[in-house]
């Protein structure tokens, strides 16, 4: 029977409890391997900037050669492309290996920690008497722990890469775009680094729109996972009842119960679909118009003869790269919400196991 005084933890408490356990991967006997993988990941991200930076300048030189109809220089640029492309491909493959190795080892560590805590001292048999959100612990350990360890690695690498990419290519935008002079009512206004200012403003507007449109996504994802887990739990109970390994509940019609759980799953999926449709409106629109905006911003200087064709292509490509880096939040909002949802579910299980542990210790003390 659940304690009527039980107060559900807020999201801050849940995330704090999750990291209290999950961060153990970077402490103790596993720490050396974890930190070695971190160093490899950081080195790979930084090295990937080199071919990306080189390809940006290759774009400038290649299109300038096209504008000059310079066949010899075109062949030179074609040969220059090969090592840049090879380095980019090799580093991308290395990045996949280091990222997935770290995800696999962290998941293994956290899963073992959760299984040990769940099974030790008969915690799993006493868990049903504890208040809180801890249903289907086996699903939380198998699935939510996977998501809660996979996504932070992806998101952190993406954020780290976006930060250094933005710093690198803002310098390109500033030097290539330089200043824009606009005439207004007889006055000449000079806007220094106008491409940098434009990409910052554009990215802020996109992020604000994403936050406004998809602000309920975390709650919807949590409800989706809860309803899916409930449907699995009911199906498992019905199967075990039929096999004679669980007590039958004669007061309930199994088909009616599973049908109600399925309706709840579909209802939540409709809400989730609507949230993703609204989010897609922002992300896909940005994907289509960002390259066009970069080109349009460069057009006045190209027509005035202040930019070559190669510099227009270089600046437009750098605009897209910087906007993509600034757009990390917009692009990953749904994944952030999914991670928070899974981390909260793992934390809810941990908090319930904490209660079991405290109750066991209290009982042992009272018996002495």
CSV table of C-alpha atoms in Angstrom, one decimal, residues 6-363:
chain,number,residue,atom,x,y,z
A,6,UNK,CA,4.4,10.5,-0.8
A,7,UNK,CA,5.4,13.6,-2.9
A,8,UNK,CA,6.5,13.0,-6.5
A,9,UNK,CA,10.0,14.3,-7.2
A,10,UNK,CA,10.3,17.2,-9.7
A,11,UNK,CA,12.5,16.9,-12.8
A,12,UNK,CA,15.5,18.5,-11.2
A,13,UNK,CA,15.5,15.9,-8.4
A,14,UNK,CA,15.1,13.1,-10.9
A,15,UNK,CA,18.0,14.3,-13.1
A,16,UNK,CA,20.2,14.8,-10.0
A,17,UNK,CA,19.5,11.2,-8.9
A,18,UNK,CA,20.2,9.9,-12.4
A,19,UNK,CA,23.6,11.6,-12.6
A,20,UNK,CA,24.5,10.5,-9.0
A,21,UNK,CA,24.5,7.0,-10.2
A,22,UNK,CA,25.4,7.4,-13.9
A,23,UNK,CA,28.5,9.5,-13.2
A,24,UNK,CA,30.1,6.6,-11.4
A,25,UNK,CA,31.3,5.4,-14.8
A,26,UNK,CA,34.0,8.2,-14.5
A,27,UNK,CA,35.0,7.1,-11.0
A,28,UNK,CA,36.6,4.0,-9.6
A,29,UNK,CA,38.0,1.2,-11.6
A,30,UNK,CA,36.4,2.1,-14.9
A,31,UNK,CA,37.6,5.7,-14.8
A,32,UNK,CA,40.8,5.3,-16.8
A,33,UNK,CA,39.0,3.8,-19.8
A,34,UNK,CA,36.2,6.3,-19.6
A,35,UNK,CA,38.6,9.3,-19.6
A,36,UNK,CA,40.7,7.8,-22.4
A,37,UNK,CA,37.6,7.6,-24.6
A,38,UNK,CA,36.7,11.2,-23.7
A,39,UNK,CA,40.2,12.3,-24.9
A,40,UNK,CA,39.9,10.3,-28.1
A,41,UNK,CA,36.4,11.8,-28.8
A,42,UNK,CA,37.6,15.4,-28.2
A,43,UNK,CA,40.7,14.9,-30.4
A,44,UNK,CA,38.5,13.4,-33.2
A,45,UNK,CA,36.1,16.3,-33.1
A,46,UNK,CA,38.9,18.9,-33.3
A,47,UNK,CA,40.7,17.0,-36.1
A,48,UNK,CA,37.4,16.9,-38.2
A,49,UNK,CA,37.5,20.7,-38.3
A,50,UNK,CA,40.7,20.6,-40.5
A,51,UNK,CA,39.2,19.0,-43.6
A,52,UNK,CA,35.9,21.0,-43.1
A,53,UNK,CA,37.9,24.2,-43.1
A,54,UNK,CA,40.0,23.2,-46.0
A,55,UNK,CA,36.9,22.2,-48.1
A,56,UNK,CA,35.4,25.6,-47.4
A,57,UNK,CA,38.4,27.4,-49.0
A,58,UNK,CA,38.5,24.7,-51.7
A,59,UNK,CA,34.9,25.8,-52.6
A,60,UNK,CA,36.2,29.4,-53.1
A,61,UNK,CA,39.1,28.4,-55.3
A,62,UNK,CA,37.1,25.9,-57.3
A,63,UNK,CA,34.3,28.3,-58.2
A,64,UNK,CA,36.8,31.1,-58.9
A,65,UNK,CA,38.5,28.8,-61.4
A,66,UNK,CA,35.1,28.2,-63.0
A,67,UNK,CA,34.4,31.9,-63.2
A,68,UNK,CA,37.8,32.4,-65.0
A,69,UNK,CA,37.3,29.4,-67.3
A,70,UNK,CA,40.7,28.2,-66.0
A,71,UNK,CA,40.9,24.5,-66.9
A,72,UNK,CA,44.4,24.1,-65.5
A,73,UNK,CA,43.4,25.4,-62.1
A,74,UNK,CA,40.3,23.3,-62.2
A,75,UNK,CA,42.4,20.1,-62.5
A,76,UNK,CA,44.6,21.4,-59.6
A,77,UNK,CA,41.6,21.9,-57.4
A,78,UNK,CA,40.3,18.4,-58.3
A,79,UNK,CA,43.5,16.9,-57.1
A,80,UNK,CA,43.5,19.1,-54.0
A,81,UNK,CA,40.0,17.7,-53.2
A,82,UNK,CA,41.1,14.1,-52.9
A,83,UNK,CA,43.2,14.3,-49.7
A,84,UNK,CA,40.7,16.6,-48.0
A,85,UNK,CA,37.8,14.1,-48.8
A,86,UNK,CA,39.9,11.1,-47.7
A,87,UNK,CA,40.8,12.8,-44.4
A,88,UNK,CA,37.1,13.7,-43.8
A,89,UNK,CA,35.9,10.2,-44.5
A,90,UNK,CA,38.6,8.6,-42.2
A,91,UNK,CA,37.9,10.9,-39.3
A,92,UNK,CA,34.1,10.4,-39.7
A,93,UNK,CA,34.7,6.6,-39.4
A,94,UNK,CA,37.0,7.1,-36.4
A,95,UNK,CA,34.4,9.3,-34.8
A,96,UNK,CA,31.7,6.5,-35.1
A,97,UNK,CA,34.0,4.0,-33.5
A,98,UNK,CA,35.0,6.1,-30.5
A,99,UNK,CA,31.4,7.4,-30.0
A,100,UNK,CA,29.8,3.9,-30.1
A,101,UNK,CA,32.6,2.4,-28.0
A,102,UNK,CA,32.0,4.9,-25.3
A,103,UNK,CA,28.2,4.4,-25.5
A,104,UNK,CA,28.6,0.7,-25.2
A,105,UNK,CA,30.9,0.7,-22.2
A,106,UNK,CA,28.9,3.3,-20.3
A,107,UNK,CA,25.6,1.4,-20.9
A,108,UNK,CA,27.3,-1.8,-19.8
A,109,UNK,CA,28.5,-0.1,-16.6
A,110,UNK,CA,25.1,1.6,-15.8
A,111,UNK,CA,23.1,-1.5,-16.6
A,112,UNK,CA,25.2,-3.7,-14.3
A,113,UNK,CA,24.9,-1.1,-11.6
A,114,UNK,CA,21.1,-1.0,-11.9
A,115,UNK,CA,20.7,-4.8,-12.1
A,116,UNK,CA,22.9,-5.2,-9.0
A,117,UNK,CA,20.9,-2.6,-7.1
A,118,UNK,CA,17.5,-4.1,-8.2
A,119,UNK,CA,18.4,-7.7,-7.4
A,120,UNK,CA,20.5,-7.3,-4.2
A,121,UNK,CA,18.9,-7.9,-0.8
A,122,UNK,CA,15.5,-8.9,-2.5
A,123,UNK,CA,14.9,-5.3,-3.5
A,124,UNK,CA,12.9,-6.5,-6.6
A,125,UNK,CA,10.4,-8.4,-4.4
A,126,UNK,CA,9.8,-5.4,-2.1
A,127,UNK,CA,9.6,-2.8,-4.8
A,128,UNK,CA,5.9,-3.2,-5.5
A,129,UNK,CA,5.1,-1.9,-1.9
A,130,UNK,CA,7.0,1.4,-2.5
A,131,UNK,CA,5.2,4.6,-3.7
A,132,UNK,CA,6.4,6.3,-6.8
A,133,UNK,CA,6.7,5.8,-10.6
A,134,UNK,CA,8.7,2.5,-10.9
A,135,UNK,CA,6.6,0.1,-12.9
A,136,UNK,CA,8.3,-2.4,-15.3
A,137,UNK,CA,11.8,-2.0,-13.8
A,138,UNK,CA,13.2,-4.6,-16.3
A,139,UNK,CA,12.1,-2.4,-19.2
A,140,UNK,CA,13.6,0.7,-17.6
A,141,UNK,CA,17.0,-1.0,-17.2
A,142,UNK,CA,17.0,-2.6,-20.6
A,143,UNK,CA,15.6,0.3,-22.7
A,144,UNK,CA,15.6,3.5,-20.8
A,145,UNK,CA,19.2,3.0,-19.5
A,146,UNK,CA,20.3,2.5,-23.1
A,147,UNK,CA,18.7,5.7,-24.3
A,148,UNK,CA,19.9,7.6,-21.2
A,149,UNK,CA,23.6,6.6,-22.0
A,150,UNK,CA,23.5,6.8,-25.8
A,151,UNK,CA,22.0,10.2,-26.2
A,152,UNK,CA,24.2,12.2,-23.8
A,153,UNK,CA,27.3,11.0,-25.8
A,154,UNK,CA,25.7,12.0,-29.1
A,155,UNK,CA,24.5,15.3,-27.8
A,156,UNK,CA,27.7,16.3,-26.0
A,157,UNK,CA,29.8,15.5,-29.0
A,158,UNK,CA,27.4,17.5,-31.2
A,159,UNK,CA,27.5,20.5,-28.8
A,160,UNK,CA,31.3,20.4,-28.5
A,161,UNK,CA,31.7,20.2,-32.3
A,162,UNK,CA,29.1,23.0,-32.9
A,163,UNK,CA,31.0,25.3,-30.5
A,164,UNK,CA,34.3,24.9,-32.2
A,165,UNK,CA,32.8,24.9,-35.7
A,166,UNK,CA,31.0,28.1,-34.9
A,167,UNK,CA,34.2,29.8,-33.7
A,168,UNK,CA,36.2,28.6,-36.7
A,169,UNK,CA,33.7,29.6,-39.4
A,170,UNK,CA,32.6,32.9,-37.8
A,171,UNK,CA,36.1,34.1,-38.6
A,172,UNK,CA,35.5,33.0,-42.3
A,173,UNK,CA,32.2,34.9,-42.4
A,174,UNK,CA,33.8,38.0,-40.9
A,175,UNK,CA,36.8,38.1,-43.2
A,176,UNK,CA,35.0,37.2,-46.4
A,177,UNK,CA,31.8,39.1,-45.8
A,178,UNK,CA,33.6,42.1,-44.2
A,179,UNK,CA,31.3,45.1,-44.0
A,180,UNK,CA,28.1,46.0,-45.8
A,181,UNK,CA,27.4,49.7,-46.8
A,182,UNK,CA,23.7,50.6,-47.1
A,183,UNK,CA,22.4,54.0,-48.3
A,184,UNK,CA,19.4,55.3,-46.4
A,185,UNK,CA,17.8,58.8,-46.9
A,186,UNK,CA,21.0,60.2,-48.1
A,187,UNK,CA,23.0,58.6,-45.3
A,188,UNK,CA,25.6,55.8,-45.7
A,189,UNK,CA,25.4,53.2,-43.0
A,190,UNK,CA,28.2,50.7,-42.6
A,191,UNK,CA,27.4,47.3,-40.9
A,192,UNK,CA,30.6,45.6,-39.8
A,193,UNK,CA,30.5,41.8,-40.0
A,194,UNK,CA,27.0,41.8,-41.3
A,195,UNK,CA,27.0,38.1,-42.2
A,196,UNK,CA,27.9,37.2,-38.6
A,197,UNK,CA,25.2,39.5,-37.2
A,198,UNK,CA,22.7,38.0,-39.6
A,199,UNK,CA,23.4,34.4,-38.7
A,200,UNK,CA,23.3,35.1,-35.0
A,201,UNK,CA,19.9,36.9,-35.2
A,202,UNK,CA,18.5,34.2,-37.5
A,203,UNK,CA,19.6,31.4,-35.1
A,204,UNK,CA,18.2,33.1,-32.0
A,205,UNK,CA,14.8,33.4,-33.8
A,206,UNK,CA,14.8,29.7,-34.7
A,207,UNK,CA,15.7,28.6,-31.2
A,208,UNK,CA,13.0,30.7,-29.7
A,209,UNK,CA,10.5,29.4,-32.1
A,210,UNK,CA,11.4,25.8,-31.3
A,211,UNK,CA,11.2,26.3,-27.5
A,212,UNK,CA,7.8,27.9,-27.9
A,213,UNK,CA,6.3,25.3,-30.2
A,214,UNK,CA,7.7,22.1,-28.6
A,215,UNK,CA,7.9,23.1,-24.9
A,216,UNK,CA,5.6,20.2,-23.9
A,217,UNK,CA,7.6,17.5,-25.7
A,218,UNK,CA,9.4,16.1,-22.6
A,219,UNK,CA,6.1,15.5,-20.8
A,220,UNK,CA,4.5,13.9,-23.8
A,221,UNK,CA,7.5,11.6,-24.3
A,222,UNK,CA,7.3,10.5,-20.6
A,223,UNK,CA,3.6,9.8,-20.9
A,224,UNK,CA,4.3,7.8,-24.1
A,225,UNK,CA,6.9,5.6,-22.5
A,226,UNK,CA,4.7,5.1,-19.4
A,227,UNK,CA,1.7,4.0,-21.5
A,228,UNK,CA,3.9,1.7,-23.7
A,229,UNK,CA,5.4,0.1,-20.5
A,230,UNK,CA,1.9,-0.4,-19.1
A,231,UNK,CA,0.7,-2.1,-22.2
A,232,UNK,CA,3.7,-4.5,-22.1
A,233,UNK,CA,3.2,-5.1,-18.4
A,234,UNK,CA,-0.5,-6.1,-19.0
A,235,UNK,CA,0.4,-8.4,-21.8
A,236,UNK,CA,3.1,-10.1,-19.7
A,237,UNK,CA,0.7,-10.6,-16.8
A,238,UNK,CA,-2.0,-12.1,-19.1
A,239,UNK,CA,0.6,-14.5,-20.6
A,240,UNK,CA,1.9,-15.6,-17.2
A,241,UNK,CA,-1.7,-16.1,-16.0
A,242,UNK,CA,-2.4,-18.3,-18.9
A,243,UNK,CA,0.8,-20.3,-18.2
A,244,UNK,CA,-0.1,-20.6,-14.5
A,245,UNK,CA,2.9,-18.6,-13.3
A,246,UNK,CA,1.0,-15.6,-12.0
A,247,UNK,CA,-2.1,-15.2,-9.9
A,248,UNK,CA,-5.3,-14.7,-12.0
A,249,UNK,CA,-7.4,-11.7,-11.4
A,250,UNK,CA,-10.9,-13.0,-11.9
A,251,UNK,CA,-12.5,-9.5,-11.5
A,252,UNK,CA,-11.0,-8.2,-14.7
A,253,UNK,CA,-11.6,-9.1,-18.3
A,254,UNK,CA,-8.2,-9.5,-19.9
A,255,UNK,CA,-9.3,-8.4,-23.4
A,256,UNK,CA,-10.9,-5.3,-22.0
A,257,UNK,CA,-7.9,-4.3,-19.9
A,258,UNK,CA,-5.4,-4.8,-22.7
A,259,UNK,CA,-7.8,-2.9,-25.1
A,260,UNK,CA,-8.0,0.0,-22.7
A,261,UNK,CA,-4.2,0.1,-22.4
A,262,UNK,CA,-3.8,0.0,-26.2
A,263,UNK,CA,-6.2,3.0,-26.6
A,264,UNK,CA,-4.2,5.0,-24.1
A,265,UNK,CA,-1.0,4.2,-26.1
A,266,UNK,CA,-2.6,5.4,-29.4
A,267,UNK,CA,-4.0,8.5,-27.8
A,268,UNK,CA,-0.6,9.5,-26.5
A,269,UNK,CA,0.9,8.8,-29.9
A,270,UNK,CA,-1.5,11.2,-31.6
A,271,UNK,CA,-0.3,13.9,-29.2
A,272,UNK,CA,3.3,13.0,-29.8
A,273,UNK,CA,2.8,13.1,-33.6
A,274,UNK,CA,1.2,16.6,-33.4
A,275,UNK,CA,4.2,17.8,-31.3
A,276,UNK,CA,6.7,16.4,-33.9
A,277,UNK,CA,4.7,17.9,-36.8
A,278,UNK,CA,5.0,21.3,-35.2
A,279,UNK,CA,8.7,20.8,-34.6
A,280,UNK,CA,9.3,19.6,-38.2
A,281,UNK,CA,7.7,22.9,-39.4
A,282,UNK,CA,10.6,24.8,-37.8
A,283,UNK,CA,13.5,22.3,-38.6
A,284,UNK,CA,12.5,21.6,-42.2
A,285,UNK,CA,11.8,25.2,-43.1
A,286,UNK,CA,15.2,26.1,-41.7
A,287,UNK,CA,16.9,23.3,-43.8
A,288,UNK,CA,15.3,24.7,-47.0
A,289,UNK,CA,15.8,28.4,-46.6
A,290,UNK,CA,19.2,28.7,-44.8
A,291,UNK,CA,21.3,28.2,-47.9
A,292,UNK,CA,19.1,30.6,-49.8
A,293,UNK,CA,19.4,33.3,-47.1
A,294,UNK,CA,23.2,32.9,-47.2
A,295,UNK,CA,23.3,33.4,-50.9
A,296,UNK,CA,20.9,36.4,-50.9
A,297,UNK,CA,23.0,38.2,-48.2
A,298,UNK,CA,26.1,37.9,-50.4
A,299,UNK,CA,24.3,38.9,-53.6
A,300,UNK,CA,24.6,42.8,-53.1
A,301,UNK,CA,28.3,42.6,-52.7
A,302,UNK,CA,28.7,40.3,-55.7
A,303,UNK,CA,26.7,42.6,-57.9
A,304,UNK,CA,28.8,45.5,-56.7
A,305,UNK,CA,32.0,43.6,-57.7
A,306,UNK,CA,33.1,43.4,-54.0
A,307,UNK,CA,32.9,39.6,-54.0
A,308,UNK,CA,34.0,37.0,-56.5
A,309,UNK,CA,31.8,34.0,-57.3
A,310,UNK,CA,34.1,31.8,-55.3
A,311,UNK,CA,33.8,34.1,-52.2
A,312,UNK,CA,30.0,34.1,-52.6
A,313,UNK,CA,29.9,30.3,-52.5
A,314,UNK,CA,32.5,30.1,-49.7
A,315,UNK,CA,30.5,32.7,-47.6
A,316,UNK,CA,27.2,31.0,-48.2
A,317,UNK,CA,28.6,27.6,-47.2
A,318,UNK,CA,30.2,29.1,-44.1
A,319,UNK,CA,26.8,30.8,-43.3
A,320,UNK,CA,25.1,27.3,-43.4
A,321,UNK,CA,27.8,25.7,-41.3
A,322,UNK,CA,27.7,28.5,-38.6
A,323,UNK,CA,23.9,28.4,-38.6
A,324,UNK,CA,23.9,24.7,-38.2
A,325,UNK,CA,26.3,25.0,-35.3
A,326,UNK,CA,24.1,27.7,-33.7
A,327,UNK,CA,21.1,25.6,-34.5
A,328,UNK,CA,22.3,22.7,-32.3
A,329,UNK,CA,19.5,23.3,-29.8
A,330,UNK,CA,16.8,23.4,-32.5
A,331,UNK,CA,18.0,20.3,-34.3
A,332,UNK,CA,18.4,18.3,-31.0
A,333,UNK,CA,15.4,19.5,-29.0
A,334,UNK,CA,13.4,16.3,-29.6
A,335,UNK,CA,16.4,14.1,-28.7
A,336,UNK,CA,17.0,16.2,-25.5
A,337,UNK,CA,13.4,15.6,-24.6
A,338,UNK,CA,13.8,11.9,-25.3
A,339,UNK,CA,16.9,11.7,-23.1
A,340,UNK,CA,15.3,13.6,-20.2
A,341,UNK,CA,12.3,11.3,-20.4
A,342,UNK,CA,14.4,8.1,-20.2
A,343,UNK,CA,16.7,9.6,-17.5
A,344,UNK,CA,13.7,10.5,-15.4
A,345,UNK,CA,12.4,6.9,-15.7
A,346,UNK,CA,15.7,5.5,-14.6
A,347,UNK,CA,15.9,8.0,-11.7
A,348,UNK,CA,12.3,7.1,-10.6
A,349,UNK,CA,13.4,3.4,-10.3
A,350,UNK,CA,16.5,4.4,-8.4
A,351,UNK,CA,14.5,6.6,-6.0
A,352,UNK,CA,12.1,3.7,-5.4
A,353,UNK,CA,15.1,1.3,-4.7
A,354,UNK,CA,16.5,3.9,-2.3
A,355,UNK,CA,13.2,3.8,-0.4
A,356,UNK,CA,13.4,0.0,-0.3
A,357,UNK,CA,17.0,0.2,1.0
A,358,UNK,CA,16.0,2.8,3.7
A,359,UNK,CA,13.0,0.7,4.8
A,360,UNK,CA,15.3,-2.4,5.1
A,361,UNK,CA,17.8,-0.6,7.1
A,362,UNK,CA,15.1,0.9,9.4
A,363,UNK,CA,13.6,-2.5,9.9
